[in-house]
Coordinates of C-alpha atoms in Angstrom, one line a residue:
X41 CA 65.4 48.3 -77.7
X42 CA 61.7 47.4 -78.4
X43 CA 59.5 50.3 -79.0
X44 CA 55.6 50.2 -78.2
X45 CA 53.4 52.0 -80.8
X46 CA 49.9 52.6 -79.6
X47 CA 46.9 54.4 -80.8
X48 CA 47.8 57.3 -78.4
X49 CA 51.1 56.7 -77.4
X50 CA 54.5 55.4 -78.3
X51 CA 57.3 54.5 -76.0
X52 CA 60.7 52.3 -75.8
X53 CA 61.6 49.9 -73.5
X54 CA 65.5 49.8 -73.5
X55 CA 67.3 46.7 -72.7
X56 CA 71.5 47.1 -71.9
X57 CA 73.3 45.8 -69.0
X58 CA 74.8 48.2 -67.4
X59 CA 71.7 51.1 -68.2
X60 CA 71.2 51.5 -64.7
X61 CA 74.9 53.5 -63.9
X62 CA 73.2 55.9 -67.0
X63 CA 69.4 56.6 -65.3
X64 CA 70.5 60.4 -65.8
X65 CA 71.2 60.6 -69.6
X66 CA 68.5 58.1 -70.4
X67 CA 65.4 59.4 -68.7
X68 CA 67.0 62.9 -70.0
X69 CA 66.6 61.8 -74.0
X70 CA 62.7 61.6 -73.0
X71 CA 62.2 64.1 -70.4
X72 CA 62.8 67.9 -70.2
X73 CA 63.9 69.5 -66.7
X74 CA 61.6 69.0 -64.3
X75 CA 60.6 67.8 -60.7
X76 CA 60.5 64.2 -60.3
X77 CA 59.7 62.1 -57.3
X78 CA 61.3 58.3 -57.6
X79 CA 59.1 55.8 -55.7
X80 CA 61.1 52.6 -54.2
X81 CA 60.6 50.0 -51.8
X82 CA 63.3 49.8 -48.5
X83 CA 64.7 46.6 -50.0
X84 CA 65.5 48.3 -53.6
X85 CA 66.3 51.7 -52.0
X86 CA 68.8 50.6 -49.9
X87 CA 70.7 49.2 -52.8
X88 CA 70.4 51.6 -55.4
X89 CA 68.0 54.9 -54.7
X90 CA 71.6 56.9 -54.1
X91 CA 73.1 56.0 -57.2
X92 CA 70.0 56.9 -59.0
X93 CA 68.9 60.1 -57.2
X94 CA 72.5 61.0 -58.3
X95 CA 72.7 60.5 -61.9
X96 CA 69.6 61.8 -62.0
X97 CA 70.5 65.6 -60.2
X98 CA 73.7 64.9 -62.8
X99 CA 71.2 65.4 -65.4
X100 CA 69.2 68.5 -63.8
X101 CA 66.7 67.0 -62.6
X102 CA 65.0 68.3 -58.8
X103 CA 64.5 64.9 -56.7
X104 CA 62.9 64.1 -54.1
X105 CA 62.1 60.4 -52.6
X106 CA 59.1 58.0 -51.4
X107 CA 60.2 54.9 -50.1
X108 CA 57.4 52.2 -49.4
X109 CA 57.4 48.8 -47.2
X110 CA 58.3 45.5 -49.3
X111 CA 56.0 43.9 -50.1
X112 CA 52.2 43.7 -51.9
X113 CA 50.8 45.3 -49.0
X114 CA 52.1 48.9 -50.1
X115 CA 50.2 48.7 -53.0
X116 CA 47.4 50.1 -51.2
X117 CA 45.1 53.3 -51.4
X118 CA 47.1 54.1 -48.1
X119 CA 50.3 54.5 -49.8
X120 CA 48.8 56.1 -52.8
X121 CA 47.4 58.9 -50.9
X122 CA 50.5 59.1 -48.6
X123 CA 53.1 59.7 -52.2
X124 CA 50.2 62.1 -53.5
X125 CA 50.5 64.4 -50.6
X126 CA 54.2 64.3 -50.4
X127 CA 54.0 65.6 -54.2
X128 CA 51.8 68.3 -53.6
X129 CA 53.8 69.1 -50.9
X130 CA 56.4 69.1 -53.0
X131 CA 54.3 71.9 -55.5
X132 CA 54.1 68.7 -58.5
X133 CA 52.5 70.0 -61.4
X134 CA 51.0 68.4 -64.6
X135 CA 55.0 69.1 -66.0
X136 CA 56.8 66.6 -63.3
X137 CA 57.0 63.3 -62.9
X138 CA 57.1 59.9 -61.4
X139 CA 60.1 57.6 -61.8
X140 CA 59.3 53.8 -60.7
X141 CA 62.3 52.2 -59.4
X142 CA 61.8 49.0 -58.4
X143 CA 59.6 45.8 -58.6
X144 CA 56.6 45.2 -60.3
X145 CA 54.7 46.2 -56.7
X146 CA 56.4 49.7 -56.7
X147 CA 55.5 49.7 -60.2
X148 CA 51.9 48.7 -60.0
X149 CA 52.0 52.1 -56.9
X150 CA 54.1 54.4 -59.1
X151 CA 51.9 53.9 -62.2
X152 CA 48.5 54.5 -60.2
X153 CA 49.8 57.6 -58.4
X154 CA 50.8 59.0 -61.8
X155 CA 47.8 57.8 -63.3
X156 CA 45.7 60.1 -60.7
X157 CA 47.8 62.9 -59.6
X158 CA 46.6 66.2 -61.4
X159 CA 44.4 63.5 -64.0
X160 CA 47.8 62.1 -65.2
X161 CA 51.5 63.1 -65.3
X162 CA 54.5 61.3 -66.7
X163 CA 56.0 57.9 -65.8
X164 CA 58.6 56.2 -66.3
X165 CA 59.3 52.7 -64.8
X166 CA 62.7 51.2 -64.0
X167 CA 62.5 47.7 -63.4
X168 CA 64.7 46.4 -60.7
X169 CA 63.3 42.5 -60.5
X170 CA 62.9 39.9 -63.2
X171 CA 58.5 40.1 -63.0
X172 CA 58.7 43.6 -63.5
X173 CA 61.2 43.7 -66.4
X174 CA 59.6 40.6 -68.4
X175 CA 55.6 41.3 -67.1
X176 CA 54.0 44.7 -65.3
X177 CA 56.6 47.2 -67.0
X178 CA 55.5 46.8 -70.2
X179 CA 51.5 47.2 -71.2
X180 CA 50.4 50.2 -69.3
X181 CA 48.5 48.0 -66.0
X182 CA 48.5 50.3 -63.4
X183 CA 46.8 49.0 -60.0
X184 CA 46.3 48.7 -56.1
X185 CA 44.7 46.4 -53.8
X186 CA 41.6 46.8 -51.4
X187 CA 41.7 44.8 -48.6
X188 CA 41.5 41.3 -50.1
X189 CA 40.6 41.9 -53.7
X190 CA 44.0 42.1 -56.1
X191 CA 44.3 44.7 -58.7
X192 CA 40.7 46.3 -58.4
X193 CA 41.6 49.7 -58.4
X194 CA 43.7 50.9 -61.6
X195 CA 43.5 52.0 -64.9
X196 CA 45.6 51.5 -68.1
X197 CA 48.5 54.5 -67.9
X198 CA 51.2 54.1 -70.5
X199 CA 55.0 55.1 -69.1
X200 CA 57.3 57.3 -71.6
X201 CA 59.9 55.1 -71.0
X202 CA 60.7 51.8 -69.4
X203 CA 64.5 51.2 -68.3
X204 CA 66.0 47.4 -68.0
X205 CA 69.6 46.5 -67.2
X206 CA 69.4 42.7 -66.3
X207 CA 72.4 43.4 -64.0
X208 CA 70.0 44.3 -61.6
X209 CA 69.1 40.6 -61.3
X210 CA 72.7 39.6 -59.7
X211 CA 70.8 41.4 -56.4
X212 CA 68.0 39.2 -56.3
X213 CA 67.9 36.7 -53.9
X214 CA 66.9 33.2 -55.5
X215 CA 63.4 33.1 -54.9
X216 CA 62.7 36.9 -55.9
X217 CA 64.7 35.8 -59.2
X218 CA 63.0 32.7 -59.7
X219 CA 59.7 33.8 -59.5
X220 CA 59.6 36.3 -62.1
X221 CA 61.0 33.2 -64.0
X222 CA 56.9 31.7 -63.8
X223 CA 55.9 34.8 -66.1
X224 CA 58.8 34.0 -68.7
X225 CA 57.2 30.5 -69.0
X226 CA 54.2 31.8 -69.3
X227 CA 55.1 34.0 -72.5
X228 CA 57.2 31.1 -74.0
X229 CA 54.2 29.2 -74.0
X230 CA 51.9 31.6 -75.4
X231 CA 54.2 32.3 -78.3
X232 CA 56.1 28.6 -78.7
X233 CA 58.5 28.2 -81.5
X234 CA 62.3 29.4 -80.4
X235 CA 60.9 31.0 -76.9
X236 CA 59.7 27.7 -75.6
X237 CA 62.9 25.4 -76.8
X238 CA 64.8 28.4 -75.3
X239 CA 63.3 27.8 -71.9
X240 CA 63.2 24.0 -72.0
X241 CA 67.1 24.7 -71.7
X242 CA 66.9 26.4 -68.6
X243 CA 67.7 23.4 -66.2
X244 CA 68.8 25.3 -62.9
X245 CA 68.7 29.1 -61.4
X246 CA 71.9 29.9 -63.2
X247 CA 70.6 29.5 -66.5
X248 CA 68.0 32.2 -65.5
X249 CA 71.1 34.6 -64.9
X250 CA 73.4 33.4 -67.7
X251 CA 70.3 34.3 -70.5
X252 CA 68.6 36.9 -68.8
X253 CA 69.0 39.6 -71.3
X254 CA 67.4 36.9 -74.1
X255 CA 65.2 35.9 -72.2
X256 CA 64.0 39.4 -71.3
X257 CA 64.2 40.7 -74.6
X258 CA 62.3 37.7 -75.8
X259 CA 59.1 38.3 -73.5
X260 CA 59.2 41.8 -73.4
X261 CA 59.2 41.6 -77.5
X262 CA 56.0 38.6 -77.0
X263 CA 54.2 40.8 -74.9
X264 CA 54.3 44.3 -76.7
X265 CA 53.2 42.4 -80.1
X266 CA 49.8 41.5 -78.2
X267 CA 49.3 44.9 -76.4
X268 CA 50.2 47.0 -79.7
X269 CA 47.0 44.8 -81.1
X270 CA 44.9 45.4 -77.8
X271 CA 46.1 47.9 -75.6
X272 CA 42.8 47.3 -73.2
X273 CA 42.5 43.6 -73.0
X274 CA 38.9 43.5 -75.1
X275 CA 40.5 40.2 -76.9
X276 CA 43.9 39.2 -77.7
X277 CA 45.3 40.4 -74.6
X278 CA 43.4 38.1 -72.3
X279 CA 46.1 35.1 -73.1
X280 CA 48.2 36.9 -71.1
X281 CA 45.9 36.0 -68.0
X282 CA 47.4 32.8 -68.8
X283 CA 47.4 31.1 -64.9
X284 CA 46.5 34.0 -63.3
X285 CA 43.1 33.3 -62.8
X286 CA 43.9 31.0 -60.4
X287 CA 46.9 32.2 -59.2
X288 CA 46.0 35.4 -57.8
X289 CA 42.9 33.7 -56.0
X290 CA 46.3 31.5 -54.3
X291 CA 47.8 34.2 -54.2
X292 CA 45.5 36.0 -51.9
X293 CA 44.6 33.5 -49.8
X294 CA 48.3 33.0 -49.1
X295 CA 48.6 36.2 -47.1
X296 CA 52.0 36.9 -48.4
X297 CA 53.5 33.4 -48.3
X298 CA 53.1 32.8 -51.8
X299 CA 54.9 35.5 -54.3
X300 CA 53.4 36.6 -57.9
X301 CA 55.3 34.3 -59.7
X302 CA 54.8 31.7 -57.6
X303 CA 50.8 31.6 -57.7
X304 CA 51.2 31.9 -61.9
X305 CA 52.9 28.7 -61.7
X306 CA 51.2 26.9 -59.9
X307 CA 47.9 28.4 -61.5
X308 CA 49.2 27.4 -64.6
X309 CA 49.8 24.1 -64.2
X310 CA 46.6 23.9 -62.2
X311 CA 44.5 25.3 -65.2
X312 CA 46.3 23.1 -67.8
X313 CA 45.4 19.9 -65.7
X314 CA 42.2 21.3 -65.8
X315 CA 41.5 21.5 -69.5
X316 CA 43.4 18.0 -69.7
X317 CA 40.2 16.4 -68.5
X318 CA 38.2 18.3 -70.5
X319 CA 40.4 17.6 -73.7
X320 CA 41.4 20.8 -74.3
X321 CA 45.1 21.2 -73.3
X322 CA 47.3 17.6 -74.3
X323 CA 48.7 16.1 -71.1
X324 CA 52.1 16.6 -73.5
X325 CA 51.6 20.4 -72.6
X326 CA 51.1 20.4 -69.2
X327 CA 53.8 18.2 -68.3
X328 CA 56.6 20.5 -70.4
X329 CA 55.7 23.0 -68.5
X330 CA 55.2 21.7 -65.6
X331 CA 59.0 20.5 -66.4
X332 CA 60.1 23.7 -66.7
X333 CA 58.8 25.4 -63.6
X334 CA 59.5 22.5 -61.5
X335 CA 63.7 22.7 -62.9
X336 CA 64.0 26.2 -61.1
X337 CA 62.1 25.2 -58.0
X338 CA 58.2 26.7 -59.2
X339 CA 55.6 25.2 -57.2
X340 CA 53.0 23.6 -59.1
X341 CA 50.4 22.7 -56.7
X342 CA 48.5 24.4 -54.0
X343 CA 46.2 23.2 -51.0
X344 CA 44.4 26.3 -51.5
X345 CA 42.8 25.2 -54.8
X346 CA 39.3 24.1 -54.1
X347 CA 38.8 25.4 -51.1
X348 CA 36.0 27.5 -50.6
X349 CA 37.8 31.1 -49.9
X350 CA 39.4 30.0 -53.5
X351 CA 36.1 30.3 -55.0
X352 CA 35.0 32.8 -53.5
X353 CA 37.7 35.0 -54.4
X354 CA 36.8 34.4 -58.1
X355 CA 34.1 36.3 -57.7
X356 CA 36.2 39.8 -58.0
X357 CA 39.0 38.6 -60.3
X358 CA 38.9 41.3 -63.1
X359 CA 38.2 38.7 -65.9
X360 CA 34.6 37.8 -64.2
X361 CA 32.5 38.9 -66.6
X362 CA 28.9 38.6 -65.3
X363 CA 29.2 35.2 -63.8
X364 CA 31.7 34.0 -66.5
X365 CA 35.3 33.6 -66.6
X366 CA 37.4 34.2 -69.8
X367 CA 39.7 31.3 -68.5
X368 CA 43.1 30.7 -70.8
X369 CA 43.6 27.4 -72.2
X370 CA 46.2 25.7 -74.6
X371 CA 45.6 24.0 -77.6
X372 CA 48.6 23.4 -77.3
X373 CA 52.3 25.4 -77.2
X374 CA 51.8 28.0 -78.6
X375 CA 48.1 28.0 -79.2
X376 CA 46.3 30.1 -76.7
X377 CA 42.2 30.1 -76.7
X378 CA 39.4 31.6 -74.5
X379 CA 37.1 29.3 -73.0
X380 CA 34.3 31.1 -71.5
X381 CA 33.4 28.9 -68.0
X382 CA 30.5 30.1 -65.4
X383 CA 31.5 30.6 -62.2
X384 CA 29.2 28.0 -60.7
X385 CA 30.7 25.3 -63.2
X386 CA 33.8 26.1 -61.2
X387 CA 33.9 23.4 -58.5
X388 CA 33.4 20.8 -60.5
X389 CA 36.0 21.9 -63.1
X390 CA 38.6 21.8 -60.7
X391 CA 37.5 19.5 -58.7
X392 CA 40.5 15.9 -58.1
X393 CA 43.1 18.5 -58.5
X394 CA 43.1 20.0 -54.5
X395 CA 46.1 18.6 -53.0
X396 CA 45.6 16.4 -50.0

């Protein structure tokens, strides 16, 4: 179990295969009877919203359901308003909740409806994929989408509780597994040490499954160190926008076709080249971990960088402050710096990398 002690707030993250045949008893040590409404997607439902609407009337809780497409589309205003009505339907007061049970999507949905509903009522996220137990679980980001522009509604809304049972990963299909593997690289190399050796000994899918609760505990543990020092990303939480610059601009622009995890990787990498030619990041750095992305089946390249929808979907990435953007370099493993870089010095910084 990690705990996460903020200025305001303090919560555990709990990490135990087989937590999720125990939803009931858990979400009761932090919750007193109430209403709750557990948010899914059709995918996650289908497998385990009965087994969890269960053990959670067990415990005495009054349920009720929203299930939402798959998919980044759902997180929406749309769907926000849609799960808001069904609550006050419902007769949700300020003593309810909202359970998360899925992906980091339905948590990203759960957290902002919870966020606004009443000005705030409790959370709690369980994390069904691999992104959302080692990334959007932890840290309090709570977002939708509008239109084309990720992640520019939201606000920073803590859960009281985030539950994790890796075994949930055995129902990921490869690709949903592998791509919340791109965030796990991303945290090893921000921290180094132990973390990255671990993950330079992850040579095929398996190995994701084999040390999934390490490799879970490890990141989770990485990334609540840098929110407990900066809860709203005013400094040292900016290196976790390690590759995301980039990717969610790919992202975007791939109109589904390329997943979260996917687009970090590849942003990554991208970035890393980058700051190679500027003499920032060691070519040494890049290629480890461009090793280990590539091992799993990552992407690490994109035709969509360089184009001119990519740069002009910098424009409205959250880290575009006043025409500069805090971009995430490596000094090497381990070694994460700001480099401040003005959006019309863009083109040229990435320019040679756009694949043919």
């Amino acid at each position: 179990m990690i705990t996460v002690t903020l200025p305001t707030k303090k919560y555990d993250v709990k990490i135990e295969m087989g937590l999720g045949r125990k939803i009931g008893e858990t979400v009761k040590e932090v919750w007193s009877k109430r209403k709750v409404i557990v948010v899914t997607d059709e995918q996650v439902g289908d497998l385990y919203l009965h087994t969890t609407i269960n053990e959670l009337k067990k415990a005495d809780f009054d349920v009720i359901t929203a299930t939402v497409p798959v998919g980044e589309k759902s997180k929406s205003l749309k769907f926000v308003g849609e799960i808001i009505e069904t609550m006050a339907d419902n007769g949700f007061t300020r003593g309810d909740g909202v359970i998360a049970l899925g992906g980091g999507v339905v948590g990203d949905l759960s957290g902002t409806v919870a966020s606004l509903y009443m000005r705030g009522i409790a959370f709690i996220q369980i994390a069904t994929s691999l992104t959302a137990m080692v990334d959007s679980s932890v840290g309090g980001k709570t977002a939708v989408n509008l239109g084309k522009v990720k992640n520019i509604i939201g606000s920073f809304y803590q859960p009281d509780l985030v539950i994790i049972d890796p075994i949930f990963l055995n129902s990921l299909s490869e690709r949903n597994l592998v791509e919340g593997y791109g965030e796990v690289v991303k945290c090893s190399a921000l921290e180094g040490g132990d973390f990255f050796d671990l993950t330079g000994k992850i040579n095929k899918v398996d190995d994701i499954l084999s040390n999934a609760p390490d490799l879970i505990e490890r990141s989770v543990n990485f990334k609540a160190n840098v929110v407990m020092k900066d809860e709203k990303e005013s400094n040292l939480r900016r290196i976790l926008n390690f590759g995301h610059t980039l990717g969610h601009a790919i992202e975007l622009l791939a109109d589904g076709k390329l997943m979260h995890g996917e687009a970090v990787a590849i942003g990554m990498v991208t970035i890393s080249q980058c700051f190679e030619k500027t003499g920032v990041t060691p070519a040494s750095v890049t290629s480890a971990i461009q090793t280990r992305l590539e091992s799993v089946g990552l992407p690490t390249s994109s035709n969509l960088i360089g184009t001119d929808a990519f740069f002009d979907h910098l424009k409205n990435d959250k880290k575009n402050d006043h025409g500069t953007l805090n971009l995430v370099a490596l000094k090497n493993i381990g070694e994460p710096i700001i480099v401040p870089t003005k959006l019309t010095e863009m083109p040229e910084f990435v320019s040679g990398l756009t694949v043919k």
